Amino acid sequence: MAISRLLLHFILLLLLRAFALLPTQAAARSGHNPSGTDDGNHGSFSRNLLEDKPRITEEMVHGYMSNSELEIAVHTFGSRCPNISRIYSSKFVYWRTVLLFLQWVIEISDKPGKKEAEPAFKFIGNVHGDEPVGREILMHLANWLCDNYLKDPLATLIVENMHLHILPTMNPDGFALRWRGNANNVDLNRDFPDQFFSVNNDINYRQPETRAIMNWVKQEHFTASASLHGGALVANYPWDGTRDKSKYYYGCPDDKAFQYMASVYSQSHYNMSLSKEFEGGITNGAFWYPIYGGMQDWNYIHGGCFELTLEISDTKWPKAAELPVIWEHNRMSMLKIVASLIKSGIHGRIFAANTGRPIPGSVMIKGIDSKVRASNTYGDYHRMLAPGEKYEVVASMEGFRPKATHIVLEQEAVSLDFILDPDGADGQMELLRNDCGCRCDNELFHVLEAHLWLYLLVMFVLLTFYLLFKRRTASRLLTYRHSPRRPIAV
């Protein structure tokens, strides 16, 4: 019996040794002025503006926060609502403007600063220096969420199920100088790399504010976004330009989803959807007037971020006394466009079948030439789609076999996880990411897995011998036992 015990202990040790060699998984949580004064030429891709500047009087500026007052307001908000917010800026290399103003971002969430398997939305205000309404309205939004969290169901839904990032001013220099462009007189909404023309691809001419946004989008995993402008009342969606610089409707692959998002904003607004100029209060950018180097298209192409350009006031620089009314007219629209990330579309995670770990794959919709990537940390994806349609959803990643499924998307969001099988040797060699976001070389895992199979084979052989030995011993004991009450020692 002593021999059988030793053999059993040896097998258990082999099992423990085999599983100890497996990599461990760390637990973690996660405007509008088609006359041309805005940009000189609608089809132009020149970044620099005309020398003529709008005349902004002291009376117009009165009642608006200065840049220093806005910075104080942002930090005051952070101190007032520390449980659901954080204030950040310095982590971005190019986060100072030409005049060295520091641009501060407010993040609102029940777990601010922590990675979670949740969608993220960003608001950007004051892209153009002479359109300051956005910077004021965004502070109203932040304070409303703080005041109404756990009191209002929409505020609670937003805070607890997503991460909202608010940049009140992208162009504090232009605001201080009281003109459209930045301190270098460059229109920041013509400064991004463009899909149709390569004029903006030279990084040496890219403005620091533009670089800041590009770095930001690369570091954060934004699902959707909106920039706030003034001078019209309409929700604008991609594409913003055309291949031949002509003015006509030119939709992007996700045209239906963008129309849905724009309509969510317009129809929730006090009177945007009643527009006589724009049907339903929404417009395709190229159909309105084409621009090049815009932030909206760049976000969609390079960040997988569904961005709208929202014109939220007929007047570029209305009197400060009108700001509370403009806020009330836009409040429900802003809340509902943010909440649409939670209430609509498809959401889920992508896992590797061989490890059970999340992987940063991508999700495509058959018939729509656009990918949405999953996050590196949790493998979570969030895909905006128009409701009321049938979709074939395909998840894929290099080294794994793609998987597809069909869904019917009604008015509510659909939760859809994928487990991808490795594609032969390529799948075994795929670089995976653990829950801490660290890269794990799966070549090592492949070797360890081979060792595991060897251990399991040896264990199987030893276990077979053990059972045979035990059977022979038991038979012998049954033959020579003197009493039926005598126990069998094992």
Short mmCIF file of C-alpha atoms in Angstrom, two decimals:
data_model
loop_
_atom_site.label_atom_id
_atom_site.label_comp_id
_atom_site.label_asym_id
_atom_site.label_seq_id
_atom_site.Cartn_x
_atom_site.Cartn_y
_atom_site.Cartn_z
CA MET A 1 0.00 0.00 0.00
CA ALA A 2 2.91 2.30 0.68
CA ILE A 3 4.00 1.92 -2.95
CA SER A 4 0.53 2.92 -4.23
CA ARG A 5 0.49 5.99 -1.98
CA LEU A 6 3.88 7.08 -3.25
CA LEU A 7 2.74 6.59 -6.82
CA LEU A 8 -0.43 8.65 -6.23
CA HIS A 9 1.57 11.45 -4.59
CA PHE A 10 3.99 11.42 -7.52
CA ILE A 11 1.11 11.80 -10.01
CA LEU A 12 -0.36 14.71 -8.00
CA LEU A 13 3.01 16.43 -7.96
CA LEU A 14 3.27 16.04 -11.72
CA LEU A 15 -0.15 17.64 -12.13
CA LEU A 16 0.73 20.57 -9.89
CA ARG A 17 4.02 21.02 -11.72
CA ALA A 18 2.27 20.99 -15.10
CA PHE A 19 -0.33 23.60 -14.21
CA ALA A 20 2.23 25.76 -12.42
CA LEU A 21 3.98 26.17 -15.75
CA LEU A 22 0.92 27.83 -17.29
CA PRO A 23 1.05 31.66 -17.45
CA THR A 24 -1.07 33.22 -14.73
CA GLN A 25 -3.82 35.74 -15.42
CA ALA A 26 -3.77 38.79 -13.20
CA ALA A 27 -7.09 40.03 -11.89
CA ALA A 28 -7.82 43.60 -12.77
CA ARG A 29 -10.72 45.94 -13.14
CA SER A 30 -11.39 47.61 -15.75
CA GLY A 31 -19.32 76.69 -38.99
CA HIS A 32 -21.14 77.31 -40.87
CA ASN A 33 -20.71 80.21 -43.14
CA PRO A 34 -20.91 79.04 -46.71
CA SER A 35 -20.12 82.55 -47.82
CA GLY A 36 -16.53 81.58 -47.22
CA THR A 37 -15.54 83.81 -44.33
CA ASP A 38 -15.08 80.80 -42.08
CA ASP A 39 -12.49 79.00 -44.09
CA GLY A 40 -11.85 81.04 -47.17
CA ASN A 41 -12.81 78.32 -49.60
CA HIS A 42 -15.13 75.40 -48.94
CA GLY A 43 -13.12 73.06 -51.08
CA SER A 44 -9.83 74.49 -49.91
CA PHE A 45 -7.47 72.42 -47.83
CA SER A 46 -5.36 75.38 -46.79
CA ARG A 47 -4.90 75.44 -43.06
CA ASN A 48 -4.19 79.15 -42.81
CA LEU A 49 -7.08 81.57 -42.63
CA LEU A 50 -7.68 84.85 -44.34
CA GLU A 51 -6.26 87.90 -42.62
CA ASP A 52 -9.72 89.37 -42.02
CA LYS A 53 -10.74 88.73 -38.43
CA PRO A 54 -14.25 89.05 -36.99
CA ARG A 55 -14.68 91.95 -34.63
CA ILE A 56 -15.35 90.62 -31.14
CA THR A 57 -16.33 93.48 -28.84
CA GLU A 58 -15.93 93.70 -25.08
CA GLU A 59 -19.69 93.62 -24.77
CA MET A 60 -19.76 90.24 -26.54
CA VAL A 61 -17.01 88.81 -24.32
CA HIS A 62 -18.61 90.06 -21.11
CA GLY A 63 -20.04 87.17 -19.08
CA TYR A 64 -17.89 84.46 -20.67
CA MET A 65 -15.20 82.77 -18.61
CA SER A 66 -11.65 83.72 -19.50
CA ASN A 67 -9.12 80.92 -19.97
CA SER A 68 -7.86 81.28 -16.42
CA GLU A 69 -11.42 81.37 -15.06
CA LEU A 70 -12.28 78.26 -17.06
CA GLU A 71 -9.25 76.46 -15.62
CA ILE A 72 -10.39 77.40 -12.12
CA ALA A 73 -13.91 76.19 -12.91
CA VAL A 74 -12.58 72.83 -14.10
CA HIS A 75 -10.52 72.26 -10.95
CA THR A 76 -13.35 73.49 -8.75
CA PHE A 77 -15.57 70.89 -10.35
CA GLY A 78 -12.95 68.21 -9.65
CA SER A 79 -12.86 69.21 -5.99
CA ARG A 80 -16.64 69.32 -5.73
CA CYS A 81 -17.24 65.93 -7.39
CA PRO A 82 -14.13 63.83 -6.63
CA ASN A 83 -16.06 60.56 -6.32
CA ILE A 84 -17.17 60.57 -9.97
CA SER A 85 -14.49 62.60 -11.74
CA ARG A 86 -10.83 63.22 -12.35
CA ILE A 87 -9.05 66.13 -13.98
CA TYR A 88 -6.12 65.33 -16.24
CA SER A 89 -3.89 66.87 -18.87
CA SER A 90 -0.16 66.47 -18.34
CA LYS A 91 0.01 62.84 -19.50
CA PHE A 92 -0.15 64.09 -23.10
CA VAL A 93 3.08 65.25 -24.66
CA TYR A 94 1.60 68.05 -26.79
CA TRP A 95 -1.10 69.16 -24.40
CA ARG A 96 -0.01 72.82 -24.32
CA THR A 97 -1.06 75.28 -26.97
CA VAL A 98 1.12 77.71 -28.92
CA LEU A 99 0.61 80.34 -26.20
CA LEU A 100 1.29 77.62 -23.58
CA PHE A 101 -2.22 77.37 -22.22
CA LEU A 102 -2.71 74.00 -20.57
CA GLN A 103 -5.78 72.13 -21.79
CA TRP A 104 -7.63 70.30 -19.04
CA VAL A 105 -9.97 67.35 -19.47
CA ILE A 106 -12.77 66.28 -17.13
CA GLU A 107 -13.45 62.55 -16.95
CA ILE A 108 -16.78 61.54 -15.44
CA SER A 109 -17.40 57.96 -14.30
CA ASP A 110 -18.10 56.00 -11.15
CA LYS A 111 -14.53 54.70 -11.52
CA PRO A 112 -12.65 57.61 -13.08
CA GLY A 113 -9.16 56.82 -14.31
CA LYS A 114 -9.69 53.05 -14.25
CA LYS A 115 -9.87 50.80 -17.27
CA GLU A 116 -13.24 49.09 -17.59
CA ALA A 117 -15.07 47.11 -20.24
CA GLU A 118 -17.29 50.12 -20.93
CA PRO A 119 -17.73 52.54 -23.84
CA ALA A 120 -16.15 55.99 -23.76
CA PHE A 121 -17.45 59.25 -25.21
CA LYS A 122 -15.65 62.58 -25.60
CA PHE A 123 -16.98 66.11 -26.00
CA ILE A 124 -14.73 68.83 -27.41
CA GLY A 125 -15.65 72.50 -27.28
CA ASN A 126 -14.22 75.73 -28.64
CA VAL A 127 -12.47 74.17 -31.65
CA HIS A 128 -12.69 77.58 -33.27
CA GLY A 129 -11.66 80.48 -31.09
CA ASP A 130 -14.61 82.64 -32.09
CA GLU A 131 -17.17 79.94 -31.23
CA PRO A 132 -17.08 79.89 -27.42
CA VAL A 133 -20.55 78.54 -26.64
CA GLY A 134 -19.28 74.96 -26.36
CA ARG A 135 -16.85 75.69 -23.55
CA GLU A 136 -19.62 77.18 -21.42
CA ILE A 137 -22.21 74.50 -22.23
CA LEU A 138 -19.81 71.67 -21.44
CA MET A 139 -19.23 73.02 -17.96
CA HIS A 140 -23.02 73.13 -17.52
CA LEU A 141 -23.15 69.46 -18.58
CA ALA A 142 -20.43 68.38 -16.14
CA ASN A 143 -22.06 70.18 -13.23
CA TRP A 144 -25.51 68.84 -14.09
CA LEU A 145 -24.20 65.25 -14.04
CA CYS A 146 -22.53 65.85 -10.68
CA ASP A 147 -25.66 67.41 -9.19
CA ASN A 148 -28.02 64.74 -10.50
CA TYR A 149 -26.02 61.54 -10.06
CA LEU A 150 -28.12 59.02 -8.07
CA LYS A 151 -31.09 61.39 -8.41
CA ASP A 152 -31.81 61.35 -12.14
CA PRO A 153 -31.89 57.96 -13.93
CA LEU A 154 -30.19 59.28 -17.07
CA ALA A 155 -27.36 60.88 -15.09
CA THR A 156 -26.92 57.68 -13.08
CA LEU A 157 -26.94 55.53 -16.23
CA ILE A 158 -24.18 57.63 -17.80
CA VAL A 159 -21.95 57.80 -14.73
CA GLU A 160 -22.18 54.10 -13.89
CA ASN A 161 -21.97 52.53 -17.35
CA MET A 162 -19.43 54.51 -19.35
CA HIS A 163 -16.58 57.02 -19.24
CA LEU A 164 -17.35 60.55 -20.40
CA HIS A 165 -14.40 62.81 -21.24
CA ILE A 166 -14.98 66.56 -21.59
CA LEU A 167 -12.44 68.96 -23.12
CA PRO A 168 -14.12 72.38 -22.73
CA THR A 169 -11.65 74.21 -24.98
CA MET A 170 -9.45 72.84 -27.72
CA ASN A 171 -8.40 76.32 -28.82
CA PRO A 172 -7.87 78.62 -25.82
CA ASP A 173 -5.38 80.66 -27.88
CA GLY A 174 -7.99 81.56 -30.46
CA PHE A 175 -10.44 82.45 -27.71
CA ALA A 176 -7.89 84.73 -26.05
CA LEU A 177 -7.04 86.35 -29.40
CA ARG A 178 -10.74 86.50 -30.35
CA TRP A 179 -10.39 84.88 -33.73
CA ARG A 180 -11.16 81.53 -35.39
CA GLY A 181 -7.74 79.89 -35.71
CA ASN A 182 -5.07 79.22 -33.12
CA ALA A 183 -2.18 81.54 -32.30
CA ASN A 184 -0.56 80.61 -35.62
CA ASN A 185 -3.78 81.59 -37.40
CA VAL A 186 -4.41 77.98 -38.42
CA ASP A 187 -7.92 76.55 -38.58
CA LEU A 188 -7.63 73.49 -36.34
CA ASN A 189 -10.57 71.84 -38.09
CA ARG A 190 -8.58 71.80 -41.33
CA ASP A 191 -5.33 70.58 -39.74
CA PHE A 192 -5.89 66.81 -39.47
CA PRO A 193 -4.59 64.21 -41.96
CA ASP A 194 -7.10 63.84 -44.77
CA GLN A 195 -8.17 60.69 -46.62
CA PHE A 196 -8.52 62.35 -50.01
CA PHE A 197 -5.61 64.78 -50.12
CA SER A 198 -2.16 64.34 -48.64
CA VAL A 199 -1.54 68.03 -48.00
CA ASN A 200 -1.98 67.57 -44.23
CA ASN A 201 0.27 64.54 -43.90
CA ASP A 202 3.39 66.60 -43.16
CA ILE A 203 3.69 66.38 -39.40
CA ASN A 204 6.09 69.33 -39.30
CA TYR A 205 3.22 71.69 -40.03
CA ARG A 206 0.76 70.10 -37.63
CA GLN A 207 -0.34 72.35 -34.80
CA PRO A 208 0.22 71.37 -31.14
CA GLU A 209 -3.53 71.37 -30.47
CA THR A 210 -4.07 68.91 -33.33
CA ARG A 211 -1.25 66.67 -32.12
CA ALA A 212 -2.79 66.67 -28.67
CA ILE A 213 -6.12 65.39 -29.96
CA MET A 214 -4.44 62.75 -32.12
CA ASN A 215 -2.35 61.49 -29.20
CA TRP A 216 -5.42 61.50 -26.98
CA VAL A 217 -7.46 59.39 -29.40
CA LYS A 218 -4.58 56.91 -29.74
CA GLN A 219 -4.28 56.51 -25.96
CA GLU A 220 -7.98 56.34 -25.09
CA HIS A 221 -10.41 53.87 -26.61
CA PHE A 222 -13.25 56.21 -27.59
CA THR A 223 -16.43 54.76 -29.03
CA ALA A 224 -18.00 58.03 -30.12
CA SER A 225 -17.46 61.76 -29.92
CA ALA A 226 -18.89 65.18 -30.69
CA SER A 227 -17.33 68.60 -31.20
CA LEU A 228 -19.39 71.70 -30.44
CA HIS A 229 -19.51 74.66 -32.84
CA GLY A 230 -21.59 77.78 -33.42
CA GLY A 231 -23.06 79.58 -36.39
CA ALA A 232 -25.85 77.15 -37.32
CA LEU A 233 -28.27 74.67 -35.79
CA VAL A 234 -27.59 71.21 -37.20
CA ALA A 235 -25.97 67.83 -36.48
CA ASN A 236 -23.31 67.14 -39.12
CA TYR A 237 -21.91 63.68 -39.91
CA PRO A 238 -19.25 62.15 -42.29
CA TRP A 239 -17.98 62.34 -44.85
CA ASP A 240 -16.97 65.98 -44.71
CA GLY A 241 -15.26 65.96 -48.10
CA THR A 242 -15.42 64.37 -51.54
CA ARG A 243 -12.78 63.01 -53.86
CA ASP A 244 -13.31 65.67 -56.50
CA LYS A 245 -13.98 68.59 -54.09
CA SER A 246 -17.54 68.90 -55.39
CA LYS A 247 -20.56 69.45 -53.18
CA TYR A 248 -22.83 66.39 -52.99
CA TYR A 249 -23.99 63.77 -50.52
CA TYR A 250 -21.06 61.48 -49.81
CA GLY A 251 -21.79 58.99 -47.06
CA CYS A 252 -19.24 56.94 -45.16
CA PRO A 253 -19.57 53.15 -44.72
CA ASP A 254 -21.52 53.68 -41.48
CA ASP A 255 -23.85 56.24 -43.00
CA LYS A 256 -26.98 54.72 -41.45
CA ALA A 257 -25.44 54.63 -37.99
CA PHE A 258 -24.34 58.26 -38.30
CA GLN A 259 -27.78 59.33 -39.49
CA TYR A 260 -29.24 57.59 -36.45
CA MET A 261 -26.80 59.30 -34.07
CA ALA A 262 -27.37 62.73 -35.62
CA SER A 263 -31.13 62.20 -35.40
CA VAL A 264 -30.88 61.25 -31.72
CA TYR A 265 -29.31 64.64 -31.09
CA SER A 266 -31.56 66.64 -33.39
CA GLN A 267 -34.85 65.12 -32.28
CA SER A 268 -33.99 65.56 -28.60
CA HIS A 269 -33.17 69.25 -29.16
CA TYR A 270 -35.62 72.04 -28.48
CA ASN A 271 -35.98 73.02 -32.15
CA MET A 272 -33.07 71.62 -34.21
CA SER A 273 -35.25 69.00 -35.92
CA LEU A 274 -37.64 71.74 -37.07
CA SER A 275 -34.98 73.30 -39.28
CA LYS A 276 -36.16 74.58 -42.66
CA GLU A 277 -32.61 74.54 -44.03
CA PHE A 278 -31.64 71.01 -42.96
CA GLU A 279 -34.18 68.20 -43.21
CA GLY A 280 -34.67 66.77 -39.76
CA GLY A 281 -31.93 69.03 -38.43
CA ILE A 282 -29.14 66.78 -39.71
CA THR A 283 -26.78 66.93 -42.69
CA ASN A 284 -24.02 65.06 -44.44
CA GLY A 285 -20.93 67.28 -44.29
CA ALA A 286 -20.00 67.04 -47.95
CA PHE A 287 -23.59 67.77 -48.95
CA TRP A 288 -23.55 70.93 -46.84
CA TYR A 289 -20.15 72.07 -48.04
CA PRO A 290 -16.98 69.98 -48.35
CA ILE A 291 -14.00 70.59 -46.11
CA TYR A 292 -10.65 68.79 -45.85
CA GLY A 293 -8.44 68.10 -42.86
CA GLY A 294 -11.42 67.93 -40.51
CA MET A 295 -11.33 66.29 -37.10
CA GLN A 296 -14.59 64.38 -37.60
CA ASP A 297 -13.47 62.19 -40.50
CA TRP A 298 -10.03 61.61 -38.96
CA ASN A 299 -11.61 60.26 -35.76
CA TYR A 300 -13.73 57.78 -37.69
CA ILE A 301 -10.93 56.56 -39.97
CA HIS A 302 -7.99 56.43 -37.57
CA GLY A 303 -9.63 56.11 -34.17
CA GLY A 304 -12.68 53.99 -34.92
CA CYS A 305 -14.52 56.79 -33.13
CA PHE A 306 -17.94 57.85 -34.44
CA GLU A 307 -17.75 61.64 -34.26
CA LEU A 308 -20.44 64.22 -34.98
CA THR A 309 -19.93 67.93 -35.57
CA LEU A 310 -22.68 69.71 -33.65
CA GLU A 311 -23.63 73.28 -34.50
CA ILE A 312 -25.53 74.26 -31.37
CA SER A 313 -26.28 77.99 -31.76
CA ASP A 314 -27.28 80.13 -34.71
CA THR A 315 -24.91 82.84 -33.54
CA LYS A 316 -21.21 82.16 -33.21
CA TRP A 317 -20.74 84.40 -30.19
CA PRO A 318 -24.13 85.07 -28.58
CA LYS A 319 -24.52 87.27 -25.55
CA ALA A 320 -23.67 85.55 -22.28
CA ALA A 321 -27.22 86.10 -21.07
CA GLU A 322 -28.40 83.62 -23.72
CA LEU A 323 -26.14 80.80 -22.51
CA PRO A 324 -28.60 79.33 -19.94
CA VAL A 325 -31.27 79.09 -22.64
CA ILE A 326 -28.84 77.48 -25.12
CA TRP A 327 -27.87 74.98 -22.43
CA GLU A 328 -31.49 74.04 -21.77
CA HIS A 329 -32.15 73.65 -25.49
CA ASN A 330 -29.18 71.28 -25.82
CA ARG A 331 -29.23 69.52 -22.43
CA MET A 332 -31.41 66.55 -23.32
CA SER A 333 -29.68 66.16 -26.70
CA MET A 334 -26.26 65.97 -25.07
CA LEU A 335 -27.44 63.48 -22.47
CA LYS A 336 -29.19 61.25 -24.99
CA ILE A 337 -26.34 61.16 -27.50
CA VAL A 338 -24.01 60.06 -24.70
CA ALA A 339 -26.51 57.52 -23.35
CA SER A 340 -26.98 56.10 -26.86
CA LEU A 341 -23.60 54.39 -26.43
CA ILE A 342 -25.18 52.28 -23.70
CA LYS A 343 -28.73 51.94 -25.02
CA SER A 344 -28.01 51.02 -28.64
CA GLY A 345 -25.54 49.17 -30.84
CA ILE A 346 -23.73 45.94 -30.00
CA HIS A 347 -21.36 45.43 -27.10
CA GLY A 348 -19.26 42.52 -25.99
CA ARG A 349 -15.85 40.99 -25.47
CA ILE A 350 -13.54 38.78 -27.53
CA PHE A 351 -11.72 35.84 -25.93
CA ALA A 352 -9.17 33.25 -27.02
CA ALA A 353 -10.55 29.72 -26.75
CA ASN A 354 -7.18 28.21 -25.84
CA THR A 355 -6.46 30.50 -22.90
CA GLY A 356 -9.78 32.05 -21.95
CA ARG A 357 -8.11 35.42 -22.00
CA PRO A 358 -9.46 38.56 -23.69
CA ILE A 359 -7.79 39.48 -26.96
CA PRO A 360 -7.71 42.78 -28.90
CA GLY A 361 -9.52 41.52 -31.97
CA SER A 362 -11.84 43.50 -34.20
CA VAL A 363 -15.49 43.43 -35.17
CA MET A 364 -16.89 43.99 -38.64
CA ILE A 365 -20.40 44.07 -40.03
CA LYS A 366 -20.87 42.26 -43.33
CA GLY A 367 -21.52 44.85 -46.01
CA ILE A 368 -19.97 47.72 -44.01
CA ASP A 369 -16.33 48.43 -44.78
CA SER A 370 -15.35 49.56 -41.30
CA LYS A 371 -13.69 47.82 -38.36
CA VAL A 372 -14.10 48.51 -34.67
CA ARG A 373 -11.26 47.19 -32.56
CA ALA A 374 -11.55 45.67 -29.11
CA SER A 375 -9.52 47.08 -26.25
CA ASN A 376 -6.13 45.63 -25.36
CA THR A 377 -6.96 45.19 -21.70
CA TYR A 378 -10.37 43.55 -21.61
CA GLY A 379 -11.02 42.71 -25.25
CA ASP A 380 -14.24 44.74 -25.08
CA TYR A 381 -15.76 46.35 -28.15
CA HIS A 382 -18.64 48.79 -28.59
CA ARG A 383 -20.13 49.17 -32.05
CA MET A 384 -22.64 51.83 -33.02
CA LEU A 385 -25.33 50.58 -35.41
CA ALA A 386 -28.69 51.83 -36.62
CA PRO A 387 -31.55 49.95 -34.93
CA GLY A 388 -34.27 48.10 -36.76
CA GLU A 389 -31.87 46.18 -39.01
CA LYS A 390 -30.49 42.65 -39.38
CA TYR A 391 -26.71 42.35 -39.23
CA GLU A 392 -24.09 39.69 -39.72
CA VAL A 393 -21.39 40.37 -37.13
CA VAL A 394 -17.88 38.97 -37.67
CA ALA A 395 -15.14 38.92 -35.02
CA SER A 396 -11.56 38.28 -36.07
CA MET A 397 -7.95 38.53 -35.05
CA GLU A 398 -4.70 37.51 -36.69
CA GLY A 399 -3.79 33.98 -35.69
CA PHE A 400 -7.40 33.02 -34.92
CA ARG A 401 -10.27 31.72 -36.98
CA PRO A 402 -12.98 34.37 -37.44
CA LYS A 403 -16.48 33.78 -36.14
CA ALA A 404 -19.74 35.18 -37.47
CA THR A 405 -23.28 35.36 -36.18
CA HIS A 406 -26.53 37.00 -37.23
CA ILE A 407 -28.48 39.41 -35.03
CA VAL A 408 -31.61 41.48 -35.25
CA LEU A 409 -30.96 44.85 -33.61
CA GLU A 410 -34.13 46.37 -32.23
CA GLN A 411 -34.29 49.54 -30.15
CA GLU A 412 -32.20 48.11 -27.32
CA ALA A 413 -28.50 47.27 -27.30
CA VAL A 414 -27.34 43.71 -27.94
CA SER A 415 -24.65 42.01 -25.85
CA LEU A 416 -22.52 39.68 -27.96
CA ASP A 417 -19.31 37.92 -26.86
CA PHE A 418 -17.00 35.95 -29.14
CA ILE A 419 -14.64 33.05 -28.36
CA LEU A 420 -12.12 32.62 -31.16
CA ASP A 421 -10.27 29.36 -31.85
CA PRO A 422 -6.55 29.51 -32.67
CA ASP A 423 -5.74 29.09 -36.33
CA GLY A 424 -3.15 26.30 -36.13
CA ALA A 425 0.44 27.21 -35.32
CA ASP A 426 -0.21 30.88 -35.99
CA GLY A 427 -2.73 30.95 -33.18
CA GLN A 428 -0.26 29.36 -30.79
CA MET A 429 2.36 31.96 -31.65
CA GLU A 430 -0.02 34.91 -31.34
CA LEU A 431 1.04 37.61 -28.88
CA LEU A 432 -1.62 37.86 -26.21
CA ARG A 433 -2.25 40.54 -23.68
CA ASN A 434 -3.07 39.81 -20.09
CA ASP A 435 -5.49 41.74 -17.92
CA CYS A 436 -2.77 44.17 -16.89
CA GLY A 437 -2.23 45.16 -20.49
CA CYS A 438 1.21 43.51 -20.53
CA ARG A 439 2.44 41.69 -23.61
CA CYS A 440 3.02 37.97 -23.07
CA ASP A 441 5.12 36.20 -25.66
CA ASN A 442 3.00 33.23 -26.62
CA GLU A 443 6.05 31.45 -28.05
CA LEU A 444 6.93 30.74 -24.45
CA PHE A 445 3.37 29.67 -23.83
CA HIS A 446 3.62 27.29 -26.82
CA VAL A 447 6.68 25.61 -25.30
CA LEU A 448 5.03 25.39 -21.90
CA GLU A 449 1.90 23.94 -23.44
CA ALA A 450 4.02 21.23 -25.15
CA HIS A 451 5.54 20.41 -21.74
CA LEU A 452 2.05 20.23 -20.29
CA TRP A 453 0.99 17.63 -22.85
CA LEU A 454 4.11 15.60 -22.07
CA TYR A 455 3.31 15.73 -18.35
CA LEU A 456 -0.28 14.68 -19.04
CA LEU A 457 0.90 11.71 -21.15
CA VAL A 458 3.28 10.54 -18.44
CA MET A 459 0.55 11.02 -15.86
CA PHE A 460 -1.86 8.92 -17.92
CA VAL A 461 0.64 6.07 -18.20
CA LEU A 462 1.45 6.17 -14.48
CA LEU A 463 -2.23 6.36 -13.57
CA THR A 464 -2.90 3.26 -15.71
CA PHE A 465 -0.14 1.34 -13.91
CA TYR A 466 -1.49 2.58 -10.58
CA LEU A 467 -5.00 1.33 -11.31
CA LEU A 468 -3.69 -2.06 -12.49
CA PHE A 469 -1.51 -2.37 -9.39
CA LYS A 470 -4.40 -1.39 -7.16
CA ARG A 471 -6.68 -3.93 -8.84
CA ARG A 472 -4.17 -6.78 -8.33
CA THR A 473 -3.63 -5.80 -4.71
CA ALA A 474 -7.36 -5.64 -4.06
CA SER A 475 -7.86 -9.08 -5.60
CA ARG A 476 -5.12 -10.52 -3.41
CA LEU A 477 -6.64 -9.01 -0.29
CA LEU A 478 -10.06 -10.38 -1.13
CA THR A 479 -8.55 -13.87 -1.49
CA TYR A 480 -6.77 -13.87 1.86
CA ARG A 481 -9.08 -11.77 4.04
CA HIS A 482 -10.29 -13.52 7.24
CA SER A 483 -13.12 -11.21 8.15
CA PRO A 484 -15.68 -9.31 6.02
CA ARG A 485 -15.30 -6.34 8.39
CA ARG A 486 -11.58 -5.97 7.63
CA PRO A 487 -10.98 -2.60 5.76
CA ILE A 488 -8.90 -2.26 2.60
CA ALA A 489 -5.92 0.05 3.07
CA VAL A 490 -5.34 2.45 0.16
#
